[in-house]
Coordinates of C-alpha atoms in Angstrom, one line a residue:
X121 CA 16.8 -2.7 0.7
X122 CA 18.7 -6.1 1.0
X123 CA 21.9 -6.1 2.6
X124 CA 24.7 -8.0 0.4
X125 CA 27.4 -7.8 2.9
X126 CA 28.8 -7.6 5.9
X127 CA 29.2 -3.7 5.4
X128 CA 25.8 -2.5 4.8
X129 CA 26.9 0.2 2.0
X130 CA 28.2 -2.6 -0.4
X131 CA 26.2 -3.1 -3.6
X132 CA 23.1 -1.5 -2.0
X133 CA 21.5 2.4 -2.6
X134 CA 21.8 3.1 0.9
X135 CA 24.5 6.1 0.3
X136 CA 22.3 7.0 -2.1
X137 CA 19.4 7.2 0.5
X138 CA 21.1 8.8 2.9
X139 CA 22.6 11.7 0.9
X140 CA 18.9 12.4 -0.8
X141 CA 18.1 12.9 2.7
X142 CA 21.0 14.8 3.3
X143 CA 21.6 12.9 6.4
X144 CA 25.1 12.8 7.5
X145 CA 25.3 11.0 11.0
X146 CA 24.0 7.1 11.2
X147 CA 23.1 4.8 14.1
X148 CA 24.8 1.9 13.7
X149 CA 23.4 -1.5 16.1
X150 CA 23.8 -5.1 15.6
X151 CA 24.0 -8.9 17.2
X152 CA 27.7 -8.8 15.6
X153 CA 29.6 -6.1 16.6
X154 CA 32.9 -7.6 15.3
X155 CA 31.6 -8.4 11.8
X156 CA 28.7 -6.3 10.5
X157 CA 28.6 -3.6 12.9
X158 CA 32.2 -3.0 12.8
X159 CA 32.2 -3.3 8.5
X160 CA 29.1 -0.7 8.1
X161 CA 30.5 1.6 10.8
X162 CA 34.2 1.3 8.8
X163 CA 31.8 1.9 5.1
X164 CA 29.9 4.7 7.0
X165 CA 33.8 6.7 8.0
X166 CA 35.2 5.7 4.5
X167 CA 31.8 7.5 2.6
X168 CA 32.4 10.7 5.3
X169 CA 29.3 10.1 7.2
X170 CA 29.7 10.3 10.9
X171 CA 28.8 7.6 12.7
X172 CA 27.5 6.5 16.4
X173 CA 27.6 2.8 17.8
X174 CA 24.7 2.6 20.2
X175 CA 26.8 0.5 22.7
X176 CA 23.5 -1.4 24.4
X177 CA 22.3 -2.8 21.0
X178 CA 25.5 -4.6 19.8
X179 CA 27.0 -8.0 20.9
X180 CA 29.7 -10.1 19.4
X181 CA 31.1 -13.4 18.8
X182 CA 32.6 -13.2 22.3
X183 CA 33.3 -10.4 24.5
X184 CA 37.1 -10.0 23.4
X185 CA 36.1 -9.6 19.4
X186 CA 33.6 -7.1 20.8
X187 CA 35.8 -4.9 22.6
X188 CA 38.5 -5.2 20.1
X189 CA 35.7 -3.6 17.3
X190 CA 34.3 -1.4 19.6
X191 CA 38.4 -0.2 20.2
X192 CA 39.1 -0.2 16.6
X193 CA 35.7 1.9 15.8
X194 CA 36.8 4.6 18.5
X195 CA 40.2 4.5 16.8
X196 CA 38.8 5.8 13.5
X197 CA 36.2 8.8 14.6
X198 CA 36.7 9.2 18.6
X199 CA 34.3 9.1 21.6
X200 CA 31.5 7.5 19.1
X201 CA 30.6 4.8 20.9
X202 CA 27.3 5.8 22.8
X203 CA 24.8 4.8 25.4
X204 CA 21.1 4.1 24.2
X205 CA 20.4 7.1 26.9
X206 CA 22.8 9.5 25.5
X207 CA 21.6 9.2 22.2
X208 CA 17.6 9.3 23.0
X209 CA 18.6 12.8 24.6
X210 CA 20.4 14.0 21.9
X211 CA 18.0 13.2 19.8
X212 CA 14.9 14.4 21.4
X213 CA 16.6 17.8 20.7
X214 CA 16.6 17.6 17.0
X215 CA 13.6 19.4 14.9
X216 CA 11.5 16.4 13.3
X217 CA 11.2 15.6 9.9
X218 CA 8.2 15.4 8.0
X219 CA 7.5 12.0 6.3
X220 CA 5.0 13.3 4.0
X221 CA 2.5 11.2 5.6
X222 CA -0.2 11.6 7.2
X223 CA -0.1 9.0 9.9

């Protein structure tokens, strides 16, 4: 799927993806926390998902347009900034999906 924006939801099927998935809660991680992160985590809150930065995997244009996004994201769904830890724990406790595949 190629990405067309900043915000990850614009002009591609990825709502569409995610909803014939039924997922509701997304990862979100990028080199540019203050531009793409920030716009895809804002798409993901305006579409109802539920979303969780993964605080290791992000960097910005400097570290005061980081923090600023990283502020502004916690404004809009609270505490859902997240180490890499806390989510790999979270997540090891959530029943697997099948793929289909036989791998």
């Amino acid at each position: 799927m190629k990405k067309r924006r900043y915000n990850c939801f614009h002009n591609t099927g990825l709502m569409h993806s995610f909803l014939a998935f039924d997922i509701d809660t997304i990862l979100v991680a990028g080199a540019m926390m203050n531009v793409c992160v920030h716009h895809t985590a804002q798409g993901a809150h305006e579409r109802d998902f539920v979303f969780r930065v993964v605080e290791e995997y992000t960097a910005g244009t400097s570290q005061s347009p980081h923090d600023a996004a990283l502020e502004m994201l916690d404004y809009l769904q609270s505490g859902r900034v997240h180490s890499l830890t806390s989510v790999t724990t979270v997540s090891k406790g959530l029943p697997r999906q099948s793929s289909g595949r036989e791998d």
